[in-house]
Coordinates of C-alpha atoms in Angstrom, one line a residue:
M1 CA 20.7 -39.2 25.0
S2 CA 18.0 -37.0 26.6
E3 CA 14.5 -36.8 25.1
E4 CA 15.0 -33.1 24.2
S5 CA 18.3 -33.9 22.4
A6 CA 16.7 -36.8 20.6
N7 CA 13.8 -34.7 19.5
N8 CA 16.1 -31.9 18.2
K9 CA 18.1 -34.4 16.3
R10 CA 15.0 -35.9 14.8
I11 CA 13.8 -32.4 13.7
A12 CA 17.3 -31.7 12.2
K13 CA 17.4 -35.0 10.3
N14 CA 13.9 -34.6 9.0
T15 CA 14.5 -31.0 8.0
L16 CA 17.8 -31.9 6.2
L17 CA 16.0 -34.8 4.3
L18 CA 13.2 -32.5 3.3
Y19 CA 15.6 -29.8 2.1
V20 CA 17.4 -32.3 -0.2
R21 CA 13.9 -33.1 -1.6
M22 CA 13.1 -29.4 -1.8
L23 CA 16.2 -28.4 -3.7
F24 CA 15.6 -31.1 -6.3
L25 CA 11.9 -30.2 -6.6
M26 CA 12.7 -26.5 -6.8
L27 CA 14.8 -27.0 -9.8
I28 CA 12.2 -29.2 -11.4
S29 CA 9.4 -26.8 -10.6
L30 CA 11.1 -23.7 -11.9
Y31 CA 12.1 -25.4 -15.1
T32 CA 8.7 -26.9 -15.5
S33 CA 7.0 -23.5 -15.1
R34 CA 9.1 -22.1 -17.9
V35 CA 8.4 -25.0 -20.2
I36 CA 4.6 -24.9 -19.5
L37 CA 4.4 -21.1 -19.9
N38 CA 6.2 -21.2 -23.3
A39 CA 4.2 -24.3 -24.4
L40 CA 0.8 -23.0 -23.4
G41 CA 1.4 -19.3 -24.0
V42 CA 0.6 -16.4 -21.6
E43 CA -3.2 -16.6 -22.3
D44 CA -3.7 -20.3 -21.8
Y45 CA -1.3 -20.3 -18.7
G46 CA -3.5 -17.6 -17.2
I47 CA -6.7 -19.6 -18.0
Y48 CA -5.3 -22.7 -16.3
N49 CA -4.4 -20.7 -13.2
V50 CA -7.7 -19.0 -12.8
V51 CA -9.9 -22.0 -13.8
G52 CA -8.1 -24.1 -11.2
G53 CA -8.7 -21.3 -8.8
V54 CA -12.5 -21.6 -9.3
V55 CA -12.3 -25.2 -8.2
T56 CA -10.1 -24.3 -5.2
M57 CA -12.7 -21.7 -4.2
F58 CA -15.0 -24.7 -3.4
S59 CA -12.3 -26.2 -1.1
M60 CA -12.8 -23.8 1.8
L61 CA -14.6 -26.4 3.9
S62 CA -12.2 -29.2 2.9
G63 CA -9.2 -27.1 3.9
S64 CA -10.6 -26.7 7.4
L65 CA -11.2 -30.4 7.7
S66 CA -7.7 -31.2 6.4
A67 CA -6.3 -29.1 9.2
A68 CA -8.5 -30.9 11.7
I69 CA -7.4 -34.3 10.4
S70 CA -3.7 -33.4 10.7
R71 CA -4.2 -32.1 14.2
F72 CA -6.2 -35.1 15.5
I73 CA -3.9 -37.7 14.1
T74 CA -0.8 -36.0 15.5
F75 CA -2.5 -35.4 18.8
E76 CA -3.5 -39.0 19.3
L77 CA 0.1 -40.1 18.4
G78 CA 1.2 -37.7 21.2
T79 CA -1.1 -39.3 23.7
G80 CA -0.3 -42.9 22.6
N81 CA -3.9 -44.0 22.2
A82 CA -3.7 -46.6 19.4
E83 CA -7.4 -47.4 19.2
K84 CA -8.5 -43.8 19.1
L85 CA -5.9 -43.2 16.4
K86 CA -7.6 -45.9 14.2
M87 CA -10.9 -44.4 14.8
V88 CA -9.6 -40.9 13.9
F89 CA -8.1 -42.1 10.6
S90 CA -11.2 -44.0 9.4
S91 CA -13.5 -41.2 10.4
S92 CA -11.2 -38.8 8.5
V93 CA -11.4 -40.8 5.3
T94 CA -15.2 -40.9 5.5
I95 CA -15.4 -37.2 6.1
Q96 CA -13.1 -36.4 3.2
A97 CA -14.9 -38.6 0.8
G98 CA -18.2 -37.0 1.8
I99 CA -16.8 -33.5 1.3
A100 CA -15.4 -34.5 -2.1
L101 CA -18.8 -35.5 -3.3
V102 CA -20.3 -32.2 -2.0
V103 CA -17.6 -30.1 -3.7
I104 CA -18.1 -32.0 -7.0
L105 CA -21.8 -31.3 -6.9
I106 CA -21.3 -27.6 -6.2
A107 CA -18.5 -27.2 -8.8
E108 CA -20.6 -28.9 -11.5
T109 CA -23.5 -26.5 -10.9
V110 CA -22.5 -23.1 -9.5
G111 CA -18.9 -23.5 -10.7
L112 CA -19.8 -24.2 -14.3
W113 CA -22.3 -21.3 -14.3
F114 CA -19.6 -18.9 -13.0
L115 CA -17.0 -20.2 -15.5
N116 CA -19.2 -19.8 -18.5
E117 CA -21.2 -16.7 -17.6
K118 CA -19.0 -14.5 -15.5
M119 CA -15.3 -15.1 -16.1
V120 CA -13.3 -13.3 -18.8
I121 CA -12.1 -16.0 -21.2
P122 CA -11.8 -15.6 -25.0
D123 CA -14.6 -17.3 -27.0
N124 CA -12.2 -19.6 -28.9
R125 CA -10.8 -21.0 -25.6
I126 CA -14.1 -21.6 -23.7
I127 CA -14.3 -25.3 -24.6
A128 CA -10.7 -25.9 -23.6
A129 CA -11.4 -24.0 -20.3
N130 CA -14.4 -26.3 -19.6
W131 CA -12.3 -29.4 -20.1
C132 CA -9.6 -27.9 -17.9
F133 CA -12.3 -27.2 -15.3
Q134 CA -13.4 -30.9 -15.3
F135 CA -9.9 -32.2 -14.9
S136 CA -9.2 -29.7 -12.1
I137 CA -12.3 -31.1 -10.2
I138 CA -10.9 -34.6 -10.5
T139 CA -7.4 -33.5 -9.4
F140 CA -8.9 -31.7 -6.4
A141 CA -11.1 -34.6 -5.4
I142 CA -8.2 -37.1 -5.5
N143 CA -5.9 -34.8 -3.5
L144 CA -8.7 -34.3 -1.0
I145 CA -9.1 -38.0 -0.3
S146 CA -5.3 -38.3 0.0
V147 CA -5.1 -35.9 3.0
P148 CA -5.5 -38.5 5.8
Y149 CA -2.7 -40.6 4.3
N150 CA -0.4 -37.6 4.0
A151 CA -1.2 -36.5 7.5
A152 CA -0.4 -39.9 8.8
I153 CA 3.1 -39.9 7.2
I154 CA 3.9 -36.5 8.6
A155 CA 2.5 -37.3 12.0
H156 CA 4.7 -40.4 12.2
E157 CA 7.6 -38.2 11.0
R158 CA 8.4 -40.5 8.1
M159 CA 9.9 -37.7 6.0
S160 CA 11.9 -40.1 3.8
A161 CA 8.7 -41.5 2.3
F162 CA 7.2 -38.0 2.0
A163 CA 10.3 -36.8 0.2
Y164 CA 10.5 -39.8 -2.3
I165 CA 6.9 -39.6 -3.2
S166 CA 7.1 -35.9 -3.7
I167 CA 10.2 -36.3 -6.0
F168 CA 8.2 -38.8 -8.0
E169 CA 5.4 -36.3 -8.3
G170 CA 7.9 -33.6 -9.4
L171 CA 9.4 -35.8 -12.1
G172 CA 5.9 -36.6 -13.3
K173 CA 5.1 -32.9 -13.7
L174 CA 8.4 -32.4 -15.6
A175 CA 7.5 -35.3 -18.0
I176 CA 4.1 -33.8 -18.6
A177 CA 5.7 -30.4 -19.4
W178 CA 8.0 -32.0 -22.0
C179 CA 5.1 -33.9 -23.5
I180 CA 2.9 -30.8 -24.0
V181 CA 4.6 -29.8 -27.2
V182 CA 3.9 -33.1 -28.9
S183 CA 0.3 -33.4 -27.6
P184 CA -2.1 -34.8 -30.2
I185 CA -4.9 -32.7 -28.7
D186 CA -5.4 -29.2 -27.4
R187 CA -2.3 -28.4 -25.2
L188 CA -4.3 -26.9 -22.3
V189 CA -6.7 -29.9 -22.2
F190 CA -3.8 -32.3 -22.4
F191 CA -1.9 -30.6 -19.6
A192 CA -4.9 -30.5 -17.2
G193 CA -5.8 -34.1 -18.0
M194 CA -2.3 -35.4 -17.4
V195 CA -2.1 -33.5 -14.1
A196 CA -5.3 -35.4 -13.0
V197 CA -3.7 -38.8 -14.0
L198 CA -0.6 -38.0 -12.0
A199 CA -2.7 -37.1 -9.0
I200 CA -4.4 -40.5 -9.2
L201 CA -1.0 -42.3 -9.3
V202 CA 0.4 -40.4 -6.3
R203 CA -2.8 -41.1 -4.4
I204 CA -2.3 -44.9 -5.0
I205 CA 1.3 -44.7 -3.9
Y206 CA 0.4 -42.9 -0.6
G207 CA -2.3 -45.4 0.1
L208 CA -0.2 -48.4 -0.4
Y209 CA 2.7 -47.1 1.7
C210 CA 0.4 -46.1 4.6
K211 CA -1.4 -49.4 4.6
H212 CA 1.9 -51.3 4.7
Y213 CA 3.6 -49.3 7.5
F214 CA 0.9 -47.8 9.7
K215 CA -1.6 -50.1 11.4
E216 CA -4.2 -47.4 11.8
C217 CA -4.3 -46.7 8.0
I218 CA -6.6 -49.5 7.1
Y219 CA -10.0 -48.0 6.4
H220 CA -13.1 -49.3 8.1
F221 CA -16.4 -47.5 8.1
I222 CA -16.8 -46.2 11.7
Y223 CA -19.6 -44.0 13.0
D224 CA -18.6 -42.5 16.3
H225 CA -21.0 -39.6 16.9
D226 CA -18.9 -37.9 19.6
L227 CA -15.6 -38.1 17.6
L228 CA -17.3 -36.9 14.4
K229 CA -18.9 -34.1 16.3
Q230 CA -15.6 -33.1 17.9
M231 CA -13.7 -33.1 14.5
C232 CA -16.5 -31.3 12.7
S233 CA -16.7 -28.7 15.4
F234 CA -13.0 -28.1 15.2
A235 CA -13.2 -28.0 11.4
G236 CA -16.2 -25.7 11.5
W237 CA -14.4 -23.0 13.4
N238 CA -11.3 -23.5 11.4
F239 CA -13.4 -23.0 8.3
I240 CA -13.2 -19.3 8.9
G241 CA -9.4 -19.2 8.7
S242 CA -9.3 -21.6 5.8
S243 CA -11.9 -19.7 3.8
S244 CA -10.1 -16.4 4.4
G245 CA -6.9 -17.9 3.0
I246 CA -8.8 -19.2 -0.1
L247 CA -10.5 -15.9 -0.7
R248 CA -7.1 -14.1 -0.3
D249 CA -5.4 -16.2 -2.9
Q250 CA -7.9 -17.7 -5.3
G251 CA -10.7 -15.3 -4.8
I252 CA -8.5 -12.3 -5.6
N253 CA -7.1 -14.2 -8.6
I254 CA -10.6 -14.4 -9.9
L255 CA -11.1 -10.7 -9.2
L256 CA -8.0 -9.9 -11.2
N257 CA -9.5 -12.0 -14.1
L258 CA -12.8 -10.0 -13.9
F259 CA -11.0 -6.7 -13.9
F260 CA -7.9 -7.3 -16.1
G261 CA -8.3 -10.6 -18.0
P262 CA -6.2 -13.8 -18.2
S263 CA -2.8 -12.1 -18.9
V264 CA -2.7 -10.7 -15.4
N265 CA -3.6 -14.1 -14.1
A266 CA -0.5 -15.4 -15.9
S267 CA 1.6 -12.8 -14.1
R268 CA 0.1 -13.7 -10.7
G269 CA 0.5 -17.4 -11.5
I270 CA 4.2 -17.0 -12.1
A271 CA 4.6 -14.9 -8.9
F272 CA 2.8 -17.6 -6.9
K273 CA 5.1 -20.2 -8.4
V274 CA 8.0 -18.2 -6.9
Q275 CA 6.0 -18.0 -3.7
Q276 CA 5.6 -21.8 -3.5
T277 CA 9.3 -22.3 -4.3
V278 CA 10.5 -19.9 -1.7
Q279 CA 7.9 -21.0 0.9
S280 CA 9.1 -24.6 0.5
F281 CA 12.3 -23.6 2.3
V282 CA 10.4 -22.8 5.4
G283 CA 7.6 -25.4 4.7
N284 CA 10.0 -28.3 5.0
F285 CA 11.4 -27.0 8.3
L286 CA 7.8 -26.6 9.6
T287 CA 6.8 -30.0 8.4
A288 CA 9.5 -31.5 10.6
L289 CA 8.8 -29.1 13.5
T290 CA 5.0 -29.1 13.6
P291 CA 4.5 -32.7 15.0
Q292 CA 6.9 -31.9 17.8
I293 CA 4.9 -28.8 18.9
T294 CA 1.6 -30.7 18.8
K295 CA 3.0 -33.7 20.7
K296 CA 4.7 -31.5 23.3
Y297 CA 1.4 -29.6 23.9
A298 CA -0.5 -32.9 24.1
S299 CA 1.9 -34.1 26.8
C300 CA 1.3 -30.8 28.7
N301 CA 4.9 -29.8 28.4
Y302 CA 4.1 -26.1 27.9
Q303 CA 7.5 -24.5 28.5
E304 CA 9.1 -26.8 25.8
T305 CA 6.1 -26.0 23.5
F306 CA 6.8 -22.3 23.8
K307 CA 10.5 -22.8 23.2
L308 CA 9.7 -24.7 20.0
V309 CA 7.3 -22.0 18.9
F310 CA 9.8 -19.2 19.4
F311 CA 12.6 -21.2 17.7
G312 CA 10.3 -22.0 14.8
A313 CA 9.2 -18.4 14.4
R314 CA 12.7 -17.1 14.2
F315 CA 14.1 -19.7 11.9
S316 CA 11.1 -19.7 9.6
Y317 CA 11.8 -16.0 9.0
Y318 CA 15.6 -16.6 8.7
L319 CA 15.1 -19.3 6.1
L320 CA 12.8 -17.1 4.0
L321 CA 15.1 -14.2 4.3
L322 CA 18.1 -16.3 3.1
I323 CA 16.4 -17.1 -0.2
S324 CA 14.2 -14.0 -0.5
L325 CA 16.9 -11.3 -0.2
P326 CA 18.8 -12.0 -3.5
V327 CA 15.4 -12.5 -5.3
L328 CA 14.1 -9.2 -4.0
I329 CA 17.2 -7.3 -5.2
E330 CA 17.6 -9.1 -8.5
T331 CA 14.0 -9.8 -9.4
N332 CA 14.1 -8.4 -12.9
M333 CA 17.3 -10.3 -13.9
I334 CA 16.2 -13.6 -12.4
L335 CA 12.8 -13.5 -14.2
S336 CA 14.5 -12.6 -17.5
L337 CA 16.8 -15.6 -17.3
W338 CA 14.2 -17.9 -16.0
L339 CA 11.4 -17.1 -18.5
K340 CA 11.7 -16.3 -22.2
V341 CA 8.6 -14.0 -21.8
V342 CA 8.0 -12.0 -18.6
P343 CA 4.4 -10.9 -18.5
E344 CA 3.5 -7.4 -17.3
Y345 CA 3.3 -6.9 -13.5
T346 CA 5.3 -10.1 -12.8
V347 CA 8.3 -8.3 -11.2
I348 CA 6.2 -6.2 -8.8
F349 CA 4.0 -9.2 -7.9
V350 CA 7.1 -11.3 -7.1
R351 CA 8.6 -8.6 -4.8
L352 CA 5.4 -7.9 -2.9
I353 CA 4.6 -11.6 -2.4
L354 CA 8.0 -12.1 -0.9
V355 CA 7.4 -9.3 1.5
Y356 CA 4.1 -10.8 2.4
L357 CA 5.7 -14.2 3.1
L358 CA 8.3 -12.6 5.4
T359 CA 5.5 -10.8 7.3
E360 CA 3.5 -14.0 7.7
S361 CA 6.4 -16.3 8.6
V362 CA 6.7 -15.4 12.2
S363 CA 3.1 -16.5 12.7
Y364 CA 3.4 -20.1 11.3
T365 CA 4.3 -21.8 14.6
M366 CA 1.8 -19.7 16.5
V367 CA -0.9 -21.1 14.3
T368 CA 0.4 -24.6 14.9
L369 CA 0.1 -24.0 18.7
M370 CA -3.4 -22.6 18.3
L371 CA -4.5 -25.7 16.4
A372 CA -2.9 -28.0 18.9
T373 CA -5.1 -26.5 21.7
G374 CA -8.3 -27.5 19.8
N375 CA -9.9 -24.4 21.4
I376 CA -10.1 -22.2 18.3
K377 CA -13.6 -20.7 18.3
K378 CA -12.9 -17.2 19.5
Y379 CA -9.5 -17.2 17.8
Q380 CA -11.0 -18.0 14.4
I381 CA -13.8 -15.5 14.7
I382 CA -11.4 -12.6 15.4
V383 CA -8.3 -13.5 13.5
G384 CA -10.1 -15.3 10.6
G385 CA -12.6 -12.5 10.4
C386 CA -9.7 -10.0 10.0
Q387 CA -8.2 -12.1 7.2
M388 CA -11.6 -12.0 5.5
L389 CA -11.0 -8.3 4.8
N390 CA -8.5 -9.1 2.0
F391 CA -11.3 -9.9 -0.5
P392 CA -13.7 -6.9 0.0
V393 CA -10.9 -4.3 0.4
S394 CA -9.2 -5.6 -2.7
Y395 CA -12.5 -5.5 -4.6
L396 CA -13.1 -1.9 -3.5
L397 CA -9.6 -0.8 -4.6
L398 CA -9.9 -2.4 -8.0
K399 CA -13.3 -0.9 -8.4
M400 CA -11.8 2.5 -7.7
G401 CA -9.2 2.0 -10.4
F402 CA -6.1 0.9 -8.4
S403 CA -3.5 -1.3 -10.1
P404 CA -3.4 -5.1 -9.7
E405 CA -0.5 -5.0 -7.2
S406 CA -2.7 -3.2 -4.7
T407 CA -4.3 -6.5 -3.8
I408 CA -1.0 -7.9 -2.4
I409 CA -0.3 -4.6 -0.5
V410 CA -3.7 -5.2 1.2
S411 CA -2.6 -8.7 2.1
I412 CA 0.6 -7.4 3.7
G413 CA -1.4 -4.9 5.8
V414 CA -3.9 -7.5 6.9
A415 CA -1.1 -9.9 7.8
L416 CA 0.4 -7.3 10.2
C417 CA -3.0 -6.8 11.8
C418 CA -3.5 -10.6 12.2
L419 CA 0.0 -10.9 13.8
L420 CA -1.0 -8.5 16.6
L421 CA -4.4 -10.3 17.0
R422 CA -2.7 -13.7 17.2
L423 CA -0.5 -12.5 20.0
R424 CA -3.4 -11.1 22.0
M425 CA -5.6 -14.2 21.5
L426 CA -2.9 -16.7 22.4
K427 CA -2.1 -14.8 25.5
Q428 CA -5.7 -15.3 26.6
M429 CA -5.8 -19.0 25.4
V430 CA -2.5 -20.4 26.7
D431 CA -0.9 -17.6 28.6
Y432 CA 1.5 -17.0 25.7
P433 CA 4.6 -15.0 26.7
V434 CA 3.9 -12.0 24.4
K435 CA 6.6 -9.7 25.8
K436 CA 9.2 -12.3 25.5
F437 CA 8.1 -13.1 21.9
V438 CA 8.3 -9.4 20.9
I439 CA 11.9 -9.2 22.2
E440 CA 13.3 -12.6 21.2
V441 CA 11.5 -12.9 17.9
L442 CA 10.1 -9.7 16.4
L443 CA 12.9 -7.4 17.5
N444 CA 15.4 -10.0 16.6
V445 CA 14.2 -10.6 13.0
C446 CA 14.0 -6.8 12.4
I447 CA 17.7 -6.3 13.5
V448 CA 18.8 -9.3 11.4
T449 CA 16.9 -7.9 8.3
V450 CA 18.4 -4.4 8.5
L451 CA 21.9 -5.6 9.0
S452 CA 21.7 -8.3 6.3
I453 CA 20.5 -6.0 3.6
I454 CA 23.1 -3.2 3.8
V455 CA 26.1 -4.9 2.0
P456 CA 24.0 -6.6 -0.8
L457 CA 22.2 -3.4 -1.6
Y458 CA 25.4 -1.4 -1.8
I459 CA 27.0 -4.0 -4.1
S460 CA 23.9 -3.9 -6.3
S461 CA 23.9 -0.1 -6.5
I462 CA 27.5 0.2 -7.7
M463 CA 27.3 -2.5 -10.4
Q464 CA 25.5 -2.5 -13.8
E465 CA 22.7 -5.0 -14.1
G466 CA 23.8 -8.3 -15.7
V467 CA 24.7 -11.9 -14.9
S468 CA 27.9 -10.8 -13.1
R469 CA 26.0 -8.6 -10.7
L470 CA 23.4 -11.3 -10.2
L471 CA 26.0 -13.9 -9.2
I472 CA 27.9 -11.5 -6.9
T473 CA 24.7 -10.2 -5.3
C474 CA 23.4 -13.7 -4.7
V475 CA 26.6 -14.9 -3.0
V476 CA 27.0 -11.7 -1.0
S477 CA 23.3 -11.8 0.1
V478 CA 23.5 -15.4 1.3
L479 CA 26.8 -14.8 3.2
S480 CA 25.5 -11.6 4.7
V481 CA 22.3 -13.3 6.0
I482 CA 24.2 -16.3 7.4
I483 CA 26.8 -14.2 9.1
V484 CA 24.3 -11.8 10.6
I485 CA 22.1 -14.7 11.8
F486 CA 25.0 -16.4 13.5
L487 CA 26.2 -13.2 15.2
F488 CA 22.9 -11.5 16.1
G489 CA 20.0 -13.9 15.3
C490 CA 21.1 -17.0 17.3
T491 CA 21.0 -17.5 21.1
N492 CA 24.3 -18.2 22.9
N493 CA 23.3 -21.9 23.1
E494 CA 22.4 -22.1 19.4
R495 CA 25.7 -20.4 18.5
R496 CA 27.6 -22.9 20.7
I497 CA 25.9 -25.8 19.0
L498 CA 26.5 -24.5 15.5
Y499 CA 30.2 -23.8 16.4
N500 CA 30.7 -27.3 17.7
K501 CA 29.1 -28.8 14.6
I502 CA 31.2 -26.8 12.3
K503 CA 34.3 -27.6 14.3
E504 CA 33.5 -31.3 14.2
K505 CA 32.7 -31.0 10.4
K506 CA 29.5 -32.8 10.9
I507 CA 26.1 -31.8 9.4
L508 CA 24.2 -33.4 12.2

């Protein structure tokens, strides 16, 4: 079996395994969200989302370091340098622990002041909000220290372990949701506290697994000035991109709290739960594909790297379209069945967020390629700087009296601008074949989208809203997308492979 065939089979197997995990977790997540919303109420659900967002605001630096850790571990696996890999892992744990202490210090000072003095929280819930804030800090710090272990599992492509541990975490959240209604203390405080306990348990499991299976995952304090400088330099420039993403998501969530109160935060929290669920479809695929892109680049196989980037861009979009199309058409009915109470703005938030995800999806593998190069200074200044516009532009629109959904419309516009900038920057960095990308990816996904949407929209327009229309629209949407992708979205070689697999009645 050729190396390319073996890699493709590994990607397919890992993707399938992650999708089995994802389908299970999706059902748990959606049901858990419903239980939590009804147990906490709209106001407390909104408080939890926005208070957790304050803690996440302080994770801008940690997010950039997390990307650096994942990149360096995967890169060293690609080069086969075992000693360097051990040094990278130990240095990563040291850096993350240091950052966790810094974030805790800032959160306990600036964060507490902002929570109690600036945020819009009812007086009778301020004590519960403070407890929620403390537990959110603990959860964040634990998850931060877990990053090197998670990165090692993904870099080694041990997706079975990643899947099983994630399923355990999902079941844990479901158990917490069920227990809220019998909590002997304040429900919001109980929920935040149990989420922190679950984070500690998951962190222990990840640590034990990595120490048992990966030789490099035994921590020793190592001070390598050159390595730390290299990693921190990479993280420093990646900080721009990470901080722009945090400002776009959690920063705007806080803006909505300041302008509209916690009820709108509840609507946005539900919409972002839908985003996480839908995004997990493409996230699992990318989790399996990303190590291959980085390893191909590390081995200087640039043509194969570009092939994987193109393939990943197209199929990231296809997977999102497959799940997003029925949700976009039947948003109102789906939310009504899913939730007993649908907060105001939730329907429009969900639809706009799905459009945003589709816009961003073709860029995911380009970002992976950019990180693989390690040469990200100019890229992050330009593209990351453009992403920073989300926050100030959204603030100006809200200040002028625009409605809450205007913030997501801004995100869509900025995402389109960033796509164009990424293409130009990658052309300069790695001689990225932009013209070929436009034809084989952008034009391709536009054609697939237009053709896929015709029949489902027609079916929806001639039927009365209800469960029957929902079921028919979902089935027709999925079939329409699959057929159009097979006929117009796949290359001749991809169609031939799919046809042979179907003919042989084999999944892999």
